[in-house]
CSV table of C-alpha atoms and ligand atoms in Angstrom, one decimal:
chain,number,residue,atom,x,y,z
A,1,MET,CA,15.0,-21.0,-30.6
A,2,SER,CA,17.3,-23.1,-28.7
A,3,ARG,CA,15.4,-23.1,-25.5
A,4,GLY,CA,12.6,-25.0,-24.9
A,5,PRO,CA,9.3,-23.6,-22.7
A,6,GLU,CA,9.7,-22.0,-19.4
A,7,GLU,CA,13.8,-22.4,-19.8
A,8,VAL,CA,14.8,-19.0,-18.1
A,9,PRO,CA,17.5,-17.7,-20.0
A,10,ALA,CA,20.6,-17.7,-18.2
A,11,GLY,CA,20.9,-14.2,-17.5
A,12,VAL,CA,17.3,-13.9,-15.7
A,13,LEU,CA,18.9,-17.4,-13.3
A,14,GLU,CA,21.8,-15.0,-12.8
A,15,LEU,CA,20.6,-11.8,-12.2
A,16,ASP,CA,18.3,-14.2,-9.1
A,17,ARG,CA,22.2,-15.7,-8.1
A,18,ALA,CA,23.4,-11.8,-7.1
A,19,ASP,CA,20.4,-10.7,-5.7
A,20,PRO,CA,21.4,-10.3,-1.7
A,21,LEU,CA,18.0,-10.7,-1.1
A,22,ALA,CA,17.0,-13.8,-2.2
A,23,ASP,CA,17.3,-16.1,1.3
A,24,LEU,CA,15.1,-14.0,2.3
A,25,ARG,CA,11.9,-16.1,0.1
A,26,SER,CA,12.4,-18.7,2.5
A,27,ALA,CA,11.1,-16.4,5.5
A,28,PHE,CA,7.7,-16.7,3.9
A,29,ALA,CA,5.5,-19.5,3.0
A,30,ALA,CA,4.3,-20.3,-0.4
A,31,PRO,CA,2.3,-19.8,-2.7
A,32,GLY,CA,-0.1,-23.2,-3.4
A,33,ASP,CA,0.0,-25.7,-6.5
A,34,GLY,CA,3.4,-23.9,-7.4
A,35,ARG,CA,1.6,-20.4,-8.5
A,36,ILE,CA,4.1,-18.0,-9.4
A,37,TYR,CA,1.8,-15.4,-7.3
A,38,LEU,CA,2.8,-12.0,-8.0
A,39,ASP,CA,0.3,-9.7,-6.2
A,40,GLY,CA,2.0,-8.8,-2.9
A,41,ASN,CA,0.5,-5.4,-3.4
A,42,SER,CA,-2.7,-6.5,-3.2
A,43,LEU,CA,-2.6,-9.6,-0.3
A,44,GLY,CA,1.5,-9.9,0.6
A,45,CYS,CA,2.7,-13.4,1.3
A,46,LEU,CA,2.3,-15.5,4.4
A,47,PRO,CA,5.8,-14.7,6.5
A,48,HIS,CA,6.4,-17.9,9.0
A,49,ALA,CA,6.7,-15.3,11.5
A,50,ALA,CA,3.4,-14.2,11.8
A,51,ARG,CA,2.1,-17.6,11.7
A,52,GLU,CA,3.9,-18.6,14.6
A,53,ARG,CA,3.3,-15.6,16.4
A,54,VAL,CA,-0.9,-16.6,15.8
A,55,ARG,CA,-0.1,-19.5,16.7
A,56,LEU,CA,1.0,-18.6,20.0
A,57,ALA,CA,-1.8,-15.3,20.4
A,58,VAL,CA,-4.7,-18.3,20.1
A,59,GLU,CA,-3.1,-20.7,21.8
A,60,ARG,CA,-1.1,-19.7,24.9
A,61,GLU,CA,-2.8,-16.0,25.4
A,62,TRP,CA,-6.3,-16.1,24.0
A,63,GLY,CA,-6.0,-20.2,24.9
A,64,GLU,CA,-4.2,-20.1,28.7
A,65,ASP,CA,-3.8,-16.5,29.6
A,66,LEU,CA,-7.0,-15.1,28.7
A,67,ILE,CA,-8.1,-11.5,29.9
A,68,ALA,CA,-4.4,-11.3,31.5
A,69,SER,CA,-3.0,-11.2,28.1
A,70,TRP,CA,-3.9,-8.0,28.2
A,71,GLY,CA,-1.8,-6.9,30.5
A,72,ARG,CA,0.8,-8.7,28.9
A,73,GLY,CA,1.3,-7.0,25.9
A,74,TRP,CA,-1.9,-6.4,24.2
A,75,TYR,CA,-2.3,-3.4,25.5
A,76,GLU,CA,0.1,-1.0,25.0
A,77,ALA,CA,0.7,-3.3,21.1
A,78,PRO,CA,-0.8,-0.4,18.4
A,79,ILE,CA,1.7,2.2,19.9
A,80,ARG,CA,4.4,-0.7,18.9
A,81,ALA,CA,3.4,-1.7,16.1
A,82,GLY,CA,3.7,2.0,15.2
A,83,GLU,CA,7.0,2.3,16.3
A,84,ALA,CA,8.4,-1.0,14.4
A,85,ILE,CA,6.9,0.6,10.9
A,86,ALA,CA,7.7,4.5,11.6
A,87,PRO,CA,11.8,3.6,10.8
A,88,LEU,CA,9.6,3.0,7.3
A,89,VAL,CA,8.5,5.9,6.6
A,90,GLY,CA,10.7,8.1,8.1
A,91,ALA,CA,9.2,9.2,11.0
A,92,ALA,CA,11.1,9.4,14.5
A,93,PRO,CA,9.1,7.7,17.4
A,94,GLY,CA,5.8,8.7,18.6
A,95,GLN,CA,4.8,9.8,15.6
A,96,VAL,CA,2.8,6.6,14.3
A,97,VAL,CA,0.0,4.0,15.2
A,98,VAL,CA,-1.3,1.3,14.2
A,99,ALA,CA,-5.4,1.2,14.1
A,100,ASP,CA,-8.5,0.4,12.3
A,101,SER,CA,-8.6,0.2,8.3
A,102,THR,CA,-7.2,2.6,5.9
A,103,SER,CA,-10.1,4.0,5.3
A,104,VAL,CA,-10.6,4.8,8.8
A,105,ASN,CA,-8.1,6.7,9.7
A,106,LEU,CA,-8.2,8.6,6.2
A,107,TYR,CA,-11.6,9.5,7.3
A,108,LYS,CA,-10.1,10.7,11.0
A,109,LEU,CA,-7.3,12.4,9.7
A,110,ALA,CA,-8.5,14.3,7.0
A,111,ALA,CA,-12.3,15.8,9.1
A,112,ALA,CA,-9.6,16.3,11.4
A,113,ALA,CA,-7.6,18.2,9.6
A,114,ALA,CA,-10.1,20.1,7.9
A,115,ALA,CA,-11.6,21.4,11.1
A,116,ALA,CA,-8.8,22.3,12.4
A,117,ARG,CA,-8.4,24.5,9.2
A,118,PRO,CA,-12.4,26.5,8.8
A,119,GLU,CA,-11.0,29.2,7.2
A,120,ARG,CA,-9.6,26.3,4.1
A,121,PRO,CA,-12.7,25.0,2.6
A,122,LYS,CA,-10.9,22.8,-0.6
A,123,LEU,CA,-10.0,19.8,0.1
A,124,VAL,CA,-7.7,18.1,-3.2
A,125,THR,CA,-6.7,15.1,-5.0
A,126,ASP,CA,-5.7,13.1,-7.8
A,127,ALA,CA,-7.8,11.0,-10.1
A,128,MET,CA,-5.6,9.0,-9.9
A,129,ASN,CA,-6.2,7.6,-6.1
A,130,PHE,CA,-7.6,4.9,-5.1
A,131,PRO,CA,-11.0,5.5,-5.6
A,132,SER,CA,-12.3,4.3,-1.3
A,133,ASP,CA,-9.8,7.7,-0.4
A,134,VAL,CA,-12.5,9.2,-3.1
A,135,TYR,CA,-15.3,9.0,-1.5
A,136,VAL,CA,-13.8,9.2,2.1
A,137,LEU,CA,-13.6,12.7,1.1
A,138,GLN,CA,-16.8,13.3,-0.4
A,139,GLY,CA,-18.0,12.2,2.7
A,140,VAL,CA,-15.6,15.0,5.2
A,141,ALA,CA,-16.4,17.7,2.4
A,142,GLY,CA,-20.3,16.5,2.6
A,143,ALA,CA,-20.2,17.0,6.4
A,144,ALA,CA,-19.3,20.8,6.5
A,145,PRO,CA,-21.3,23.1,4.9
A,146,GLY,CA,-19.2,25.0,1.9
A,147,ARG,CA,-16.6,22.4,2.3
A,148,ARG,CA,-15.7,20.6,-1.1
A,149,LEU,CA,-13.6,18.8,-2.6
A,150,VAL,CA,-11.7,19.2,-5.7
A,151,VAL,CA,-10.5,15.7,-7.9
A,152,ALA,CA,-7.4,16.6,-9.9
A,153,PRO,CA,-7.4,15.0,-13.6
A,154,ALA,CA,-5.2,13.0,-14.4
A,155,HIS,CA,-3.2,12.9,-17.6
A,156,GLU,CA,-4.8,11.5,-20.3
A,157,ASP,CA,-2.2,8.6,-21.0
A,158,GLY,CA,-3.9,7.2,-17.7
A,159,VAL,CA,-0.4,6.7,-16.3
A,160,HIS,CA,0.6,9.6,-14.9
A,161,PRO,CA,-0.8,12.5,-13.5
A,162,GLY,CA,-1.9,16.1,-14.6
A,163,LEU,CA,0.4,17.4,-12.5
A,164,ASP,CA,-0.6,21.1,-13.7
A,165,ALA,CA,-4.3,20.5,-13.0
A,166,LEU,CA,-3.5,19.2,-9.2
A,167,LEU,CA,-0.2,22.1,-9.3
A,168,ALA,CA,-3.1,25.3,-10.0
A,169,ALA,CA,-5.5,22.7,-8.0
A,170,ILE,CA,-3.9,23.8,-4.3
A,171,ASP,CA,-3.8,26.7,-3.1
A,172,GLU,CA,-4.5,29.5,-0.5
A,173,ARG,CA,-7.7,28.0,-0.1
A,174,THR,CA,-6.8,24.2,0.2
A,175,ALA,CA,-6.5,22.7,4.3
A,176,LEU,CA,-5.2,19.5,3.0
A,177,VAL,CA,-3.5,18.3,-0.5
A,178,VAL,CA,-4.8,13.7,0.1
A,179,LEU,CA,-2.8,11.6,-2.9
A,180,SER,CA,-1.8,8.0,-3.0
A,181,LEU,CA,2.5,8.3,-3.5
A,182,VAL,CA,1.4,5.3,-5.5
A,183,THR,CA,-1.3,5.3,-7.3
A,184,PHE,CA,-3.2,2.0,-6.9
A,185,LYS,CA,-3.3,1.9,-11.0
A,186,SER,CA,-1.5,2.6,-13.2
A,187,GLY,CA,2.0,2.2,-10.2
A,188,TYR,CA,3.4,6.1,-10.2
A,189,LEU,CA,5.2,7.4,-8.2
A,190,HIS,CA,4.6,11.2,-6.6
A,191,ASP,CA,7.7,12.9,-6.4
A,192,ALA,CA,6.0,14.3,-2.9
A,193,GLU,CA,9.1,16.8,-1.9
A,194,ARG,CA,8.0,19.0,-5.1
A,195,LEU,CA,4.5,18.5,-4.3
A,196,ALA,CA,5.9,19.6,-0.2
A,197,ALA,CA,6.9,22.6,-1.3
A,198,HIS,CA,4.6,23.7,-3.4
A,199,ALA,CA,1.5,23.2,-0.8
A,200,ARG,CA,4.1,24.4,1.5
A,201,SER,CA,3.4,27.9,-0.3
A,202,VAL,CA,0.6,28.3,-0.1
A,203,GLY,CA,-0.1,27.0,3.3
A,204,ALA,CA,-1.8,23.6,2.9
A,205,TRP,CA,-0.7,20.4,4.4
A,206,VAL,CA,-0.5,17.3,2.6
A,207,LEU,CA,-1.8,13.8,3.8
A,208,TRP,CA,-0.3,10.3,2.0
A,209,ASP,CA,-1.2,7.4,1.4
A,210,LEU,CA,1.3,4.9,1.3
A,211,SER,CA,-0.7,2.0,0.9
A,212,HIS,CA,1.3,1.1,-2.2
A,213,ALA,CA,4.2,2.7,-1.0
A,214,VAL,CA,5.7,1.1,2.4
A,215,GLY,CA,7.8,-1.6,2.5
A,216,ALA,CA,8.7,-1.5,-1.4
A,217,VAL,CA,9.9,2.5,-1.5
A,218,PRO,CA,11.4,4.9,0.6
A,219,VAL,CA,9.4,7.1,2.4
A,220,ALA,CA,11.2,10.2,3.9
A,221,LEU,CA,7.6,11.8,5.6
A,222,ASP,CA,10.0,14.1,8.2
A,223,ARG,CA,12.2,14.9,6.3
A,224,TRP,CA,9.3,15.9,3.7
A,225,GLY,CA,8.0,18.0,5.9
A,226,THR,CA,4.2,15.6,5.7
A,227,GLU,CA,1.8,16.4,7.4
A,228,LEU,CA,-0.1,13.4,8.1
A,229,ALA,CA,-0.1,9.9,6.3
A,230,VAL,CA,-2.3,7.1,6.7
A,231,GLY,CA,-1.9,3.5,4.6
A,232,CYS,CA,-1.9,-0.2,5.0
A,233,THR,CA,-0.2,-3.6,6.4
A,234,TYR,CA,-1.3,-6.4,4.3
A,235,LYS,CA,0.0,-4.9,1.1
A,236,TYR,CA,4.3,-5.0,0.9
A,237,LEU,CA,4.4,-5.5,5.6
A,238,ASN,CA,3.1,-8.8,4.3
A,239,GLY,CA,0.3,-8.2,7.9
A,240,GLY,CA,-2.1,-11.0,6.6
A,241,PRO,CA,-5.6,-9.8,5.1
A,242,GLY,CA,-7.8,-7.3,7.4
A,243,ALA,CA,-4.7,-6.3,9.2
A,244,PRO,CA,-4.8,-3.3,10.5
A,245,ALA,CA,-3.7,-0.1,8.9
A,246,PHE,CA,-1.0,2.8,10.8
A,247,LEU,CA,-1.9,6.9,10.4
A,248,TYR,CA,1.2,9.3,10.9
A,249,VAL,CA,0.8,12.6,13.0
A,250,ARG,CA,3.9,15.2,12.4
A,251,ARG,CA,4.2,15.3,15.7
A,252,ASP,CA,3.7,19.3,15.6
A,253,LEU,CA,-0.3,18.2,14.9
A,254,GLN,CA,-1.1,16.2,17.8
A,255,ASP,CA,-1.9,18.2,20.3
A,256,ALA,CA,-4.2,20.5,18.2
A,257,LEU,CA,-6.3,17.7,16.2
A,258,ARG,CA,-9.1,16.1,17.7
A,259,SER,CA,-10.1,13.4,16.3
A,260,PRO,CA,-13.6,12.9,14.5
A,261,LEU,CA,-13.8,9.1,16.1
A,262,GLU,CA,-13.9,10.0,19.9
A,263,GLY,CA,-13.0,6.2,21.8
A,264,TRP,CA,-12.1,5.3,24.8
A,265,PHE,CA,-8.5,3.9,23.5
A,266,GLY,CA,-7.9,7.3,22.8
A,267,ARG,CA,-8.5,8.5,26.0
A,268,ARG,CA,-5.9,9.8,28.5
A,269,GLU,CA,-6.7,7.6,31.1
A,270,PRO,CA,-9.3,4.9,29.5
A,271,PHE,CA,-9.1,2.8,32.7
A,272,ALA,CA,-11.0,5.6,35.1
A,273,PHE,CA,-14.1,5.2,32.8
A,274,ALA,CA,-14.3,9.6,33.6
A,275,LEU,CA,-17.6,10.8,31.3
A,276,ASP,CA,-15.2,13.3,30.6
A,277,ALA,CA,-11.5,11.5,30.4
A,278,GLU,CA,-9.3,13.6,28.1
A,279,PRO,CA,-8.0,13.1,24.5
A,280,ALA,CA,-4.7,11.4,25.2
A,281,PRO,CA,-1.3,13.3,24.5
A,282,GLY,CA,0.1,12.6,21.3
A,283,VAL,CA,-1.0,10.7,18.4
A,284,ALA,CA,-2.4,7.7,20.7
A,285,ARG,CA,-5.7,10.5,20.5
A,286,PHE,CA,-6.3,8.8,17.2
A,287,LEU,CA,-7.0,5.1,18.4
A,288,VAL,CA,-10.7,4.3,19.2
A,289,GLY,CA,-11.4,1.3,20.8
A,290,THR,CA,-10.5,-2.2,21.2
A,291,PRO,CA,-7.7,-3.6,18.9
A,292,PRO,CA,-7.9,-6.1,16.0
A,293,VAL,CA,-5.3,-8.2,18.4
A,294,LEU,CA,-4.7,-11.6,16.6
A,295,SER,CA,-3.4,-9.0,13.5
A,296,LEU,CA,-2.3,-6.9,15.0
A,297,LEU,CA,0.4,-8.7,16.4
A,298,ALA,CA,0.8,-10.6,12.7
A,299,VAL,CA,1.3,-7.1,11.2
A,300,GLU,CA,4.4,-7.2,13.9
A,301,ALA,CA,6.1,-10.4,14.0
A,302,ALA,CA,6.1,-10.0,9.7
A,303,LEU,CA,7.2,-6.7,10.2
A,304,ALA,CA,11.1,-8.6,10.8
A,305,PRO,CA,12.3,-9.7,6.8
A,306,VAL,CA,11.4,-6.0,5.5
A,307,ARG,CA,13.3,-4.7,8.1
A,308,GLU,CA,16.0,-7.4,8.0
A,309,ALA,CA,16.1,-6.6,4.2
A,310,GLY,CA,15.8,-3.0,5.1
A,311,ILE,CA,13.7,-0.6,2.3
A,312,GLU,CA,17.0,0.9,0.6
A,313,ARG,CA,18.1,-2.6,-0.7
A,314,ILE,CA,13.9,-3.5,-1.5
A,315,ARG,CA,13.4,-0.1,-3.9
A,316,ALA,CA,17.0,-1.7,-5.4
A,317,LYS,CA,15.6,-5.1,-6.4
A,318,SER,CA,11.8,-4.1,-6.9
A,319,VAL,CA,13.5,-1.9,-9.6
A,320,ALA,CA,15.5,-4.3,-11.4
A,321,LEU,CA,12.4,-6.9,-11.3
A,322,THR,CA,10.4,-4.0,-12.5
A,323,GLU,CA,12.6,-3.5,-15.1
A,324,LEU,CA,12.8,-6.5,-16.7
A,325,ALA,CA,9.2,-7.1,-17.0
A,326,ILE,CA,8.9,-4.0,-17.9
A,327,ALA,CA,11.7,-5.0,-21.0
A,328,LEU,CA,10.5,-8.3,-21.2
A,329,ALA,CA,7.1,-7.1,-21.9
A,330,ASP,CA,8.2,-4.1,-24.2
A,331,GLU,CA,10.2,-7.4,-26.9
A,332,HIS,CA,7.9,-10.5,-25.7
A,333,LEU,CA,4.5,-8.3,-25.5
A,334,ALA,CA,4.3,-5.0,-27.0
A,335,PRO,CA,3.4,-6.9,-30.6
A,336,LEU,CA,0.4,-9.1,-29.1
A,337,GLY,CA,-1.2,-5.6,-28.5
A,338,PHE,CA,-0.3,-5.0,-24.6
A,339,ALA,CA,0.3,-1.5,-24.1
A,340,LEU,CA,2.6,-0.2,-20.9
A,341,GLY,CA,0.0,1.1,-18.4
A,342,THR,CA,4.0,2.1,-15.7
A,343,PRO,CA,6.0,5.1,-16.1
A,344,ARG,CA,9.0,3.8,-17.9
A,345,ASP,CA,10.9,6.8,-15.8
A,346,ALA,CA,11.7,4.0,-12.5
A,347,ALA,CA,12.1,7.1,-10.3
A,348,ARG,CA,8.4,7.8,-11.2
A,349,ARG,CA,7.6,4.4,-10.3
A,350,GLY,CA,6.0,1.7,-7.7
A,351,SER,CA,7.1,-1.6,-7.5
A,352,HIS,CA,3.9,-2.9,-9.7
A,353,VAL,CA,3.9,-3.0,-13.5
A,354,SER,CA,0.4,-2.9,-15.6
A,355,LEU,CA,0.0,-3.9,-18.6
A,356,ARG,CA,-3.6,-2.8,-20.5
A,357,HIS,CA,-5.2,-4.9,-23.0
A,358,PRO,CA,-7.7,-4.5,-25.3
A,359,ASP,CA,-8.9,-8.3,-23.3
A,360,GLY,CA,-7.6,-8.1,-20.6
A,361,TRP,CA,-10.0,-9.3,-18.0
A,362,ARG,CA,-9.4,-13.1,-20.2
A,363,VAL,CA,-6.1,-12.3,-20.7
A,364,ASN,CA,-6.0,-12.2,-16.7
A,365,ARG,CA,-8.1,-14.7,-16.2
A,366,ALA,CA,-6.8,-17.5,-17.8
A,367,MET,CA,-3.0,-16.3,-16.4
A,368,HIS,CA,-4.7,-17.6,-13.2
A,369,ASP,CA,-5.7,-21.0,-14.4
A,370,ALA,CA,-2.0,-21.5,-16.0
A,371,GLY,CA,-0.9,-20.9,-12.9
A,372,LEU,CA,0.3,-17.2,-12.8
A,373,VAL,CA,-0.9,-14.4,-10.4
A,374,PRO,CA,-1.6,-11.2,-11.5
A,375,ASP,CA,-5.1,-9.0,-10.9
A,376,PHE,CA,-6.6,-7.0,-13.0
A,377,ARG,CA,-8.3,-3.5,-12.5
A,378,GLU,CA,-11.4,-1.7,-15.0
A,379,PRO,CA,-11.6,-1.0,-18.0
A,380,ASP,CA,-8.4,-3.0,-19.3
A,381,THR,CA,-5.0,-3.0,-17.2
A,382,ILE,CA,-3.1,-6.3,-15.2
A,383,ARG,CA,-1.0,-5.9,-12.0
A,384,LEU,CA,1.8,-8.0,-11.4
A,385,GLY,CA,2.5,-6.8,-8.7
A,386,LEU,CA,6.0,-7.6,-7.8
A,387,SER,CA,7.0,-7.9,-4.1
A,388,PRO,CA,10.5,-7.8,-3.9
A,389,LEU,CA,11.0,-10.4,-0.7
A,390,THR,CA,8.5,-12.8,-2.3
A,391,THR,CA,9.2,-12.5,-6.9
A,392,SER,CA,12.7,-13.9,-7.9
A,393,PHE,CA,13.7,-12.6,-11.3
A,394,ALA,CA,12.6,-16.2,-13.2
A,395,ASP,CA,9.4,-15.5,-11.7
A,396,VAL,CA,9.2,-11.9,-13.6
A,397,TRP,CA,10.6,-14.3,-16.3
A,398,ARG,CA,8.4,-17.1,-16.3
A,399,ALA,CA,5.1,-14.3,-16.0
A,400,VAL,CA,6.0,-13.1,-19.4
A,401,ASP,CA,6.4,-16.1,-21.3
A,402,ARG,CA,3.5,-17.5,-20.0
A,403,THR,CA,1.6,-14.5,-21.2
A,404,ALA,CA,3.5,-14.1,-24.3
A,405,ARG,CA,2.1,-17.7,-24.7
A,406,ILE,CA,-1.2,-17.5,-24.3
A,407,VAL,CA,-2.6,-15.0,-26.0
A,408,ALA,CA,0.1,-15.6,-29.1
A,409,GLN,CA,-1.9,-19.1,-29.1
A,410,GLY,CA,-5.8,-16.9,-27.9
A,411,ARG,CA,-6.1,-19.0,-25.0
A,412,HIS,CA,-7.9,-16.8,-23.4
A,413,LEU,CA,-10.6,-16.1,-26.2
A,414,ALA,CA,-12.8,-19.5,-24.7
A,415,TYR,CA,-13.2,-17.2,-21.4
A,416,GLY,CA,-16.2,-15.7,-21.3
A,417,VAL,CA,-16.3,-11.5,-20.5
A,418,GLU,CA,-18.2,-11.8,-17.3
A,419,ARG,CA,-16.8,-10.4,-14.4
A,420,ALA,CA,-15.9,-12.2,-10.6
A,421,THR,CA,-17.0,-10.1,-8.1
A,422,VAL,CA,-13.5,-10.4,-7.0
A,423,THR,CA,-11.1,-9.0,-9.3
B,1,PLP,C1,-5.5,-0.5,-0.5
B,1,PLP,C2,-5.7,1.0,-0.2
B,1,PLP,C3,-6.4,1.4,0.5
B,1,PLP,C4,-7.6,0.1,1.0
B,1,PLP,O1,-8.7,0.4,2.5
B,1,PLP,P1,-8.7,-1.0,3.2
B,1,PLP,O2,-9.8,0.9,4.5
B,1,PLP,O3,-8.1,-1.3,4.1
B,1,PLP,O4,-10.0,-1.3,2.5
B,1,PLP,C5,-7.0,2.2,0.8
B,1,PLP,N1,-6.2,2.8,-0.2
B,1,PLP,C6,-5.3,3.1,-0.8
B,1,PLP,C7,-4.4,4.1,-1.6
B,1,PLP,C8,-4.5,1.8,-1.7
B,1,PLP,O5,-4.3,1.2,-1.7
């Protein structure tokens, strides 16, 4: 080979030059020490706009204006942020709010749906779902006698769902189907229209967890006829650590559902302080209490680059990034014992690429010490999160090149196999 180490091929540099979203990288703080950040699917990079918004909120609104700030935009922020997210999930106004965490929102919506449909005792999810979602659903199922949760098994390849088993589990006794639109480990992208058609044919409702989808793949909740949805704002929406999540309730269901966590922010007139206050009309009834204002304002500001890019361009770049990563992994990593843990069909793939290696944990550690920031999911999966607004094609090339050198030279073998607390 005539190229030296780390010399990015001209064809890859050309992909970056031709990338219409390349300039938006400057809207984000660069990761420290020149690291190549491949974890935007877990915690998105810091948008400068979010930092500035939080600075203003801390120094002026909190520092000087104090309580008056509630009347100058803080109080409406959960609704306002929801309306800003709505177009990214294909929702008409009046159906999305930002509040609480994804886990809490899932609990509120799943419990409300189960309670509204007592004649249907079954909740259905699949083994590809994020374990926390399954824990939440176990709690909802356990809260009423006779109610149960069915977890459809994944395909034996560990990459795809067991679609036949999943569809068979969704029947006339099913109140609600809860799935991650993009699964956290393999990055499988469910066929939402097919699932919606099947669920509708037996009268089951669908709740999509959009955590690994929003800001990365097009989502059309209204068009799909989706009943309910939840999702994170700190992954591809870059809202920051612990930023509050969003929830969607289809308009025609809102007034028929009651939140199992009733609080004053979900009342018609919170400041009437009445003991018999009615739930707020519309989706606002799923608010509970005082929101984390600083994080909420960060979410709103963080949406600017995502909205500027537009989800179609984001998706196009995401597909191109994952295609490049897979092609390079096939060529350089497969011979070193890696297997692809992500669907090859781009139409069934989100924005991260999973690479499986029997020594995945140690390889992941060596990658970190080589300036790469992927993450690891048990037992053998290294995830490369390719966040379209902040990951370049050259980043992908360098990540594969460096990883191949590590493994070819056996550098990962110097590490221990004991796991860290956070992987
Ligand atoms: C990241 C993620 C969550 C996180 O939930 P939190 O309540 O914010 O901890 C939930 N569900 C899915 C599918 C996720 O990917």
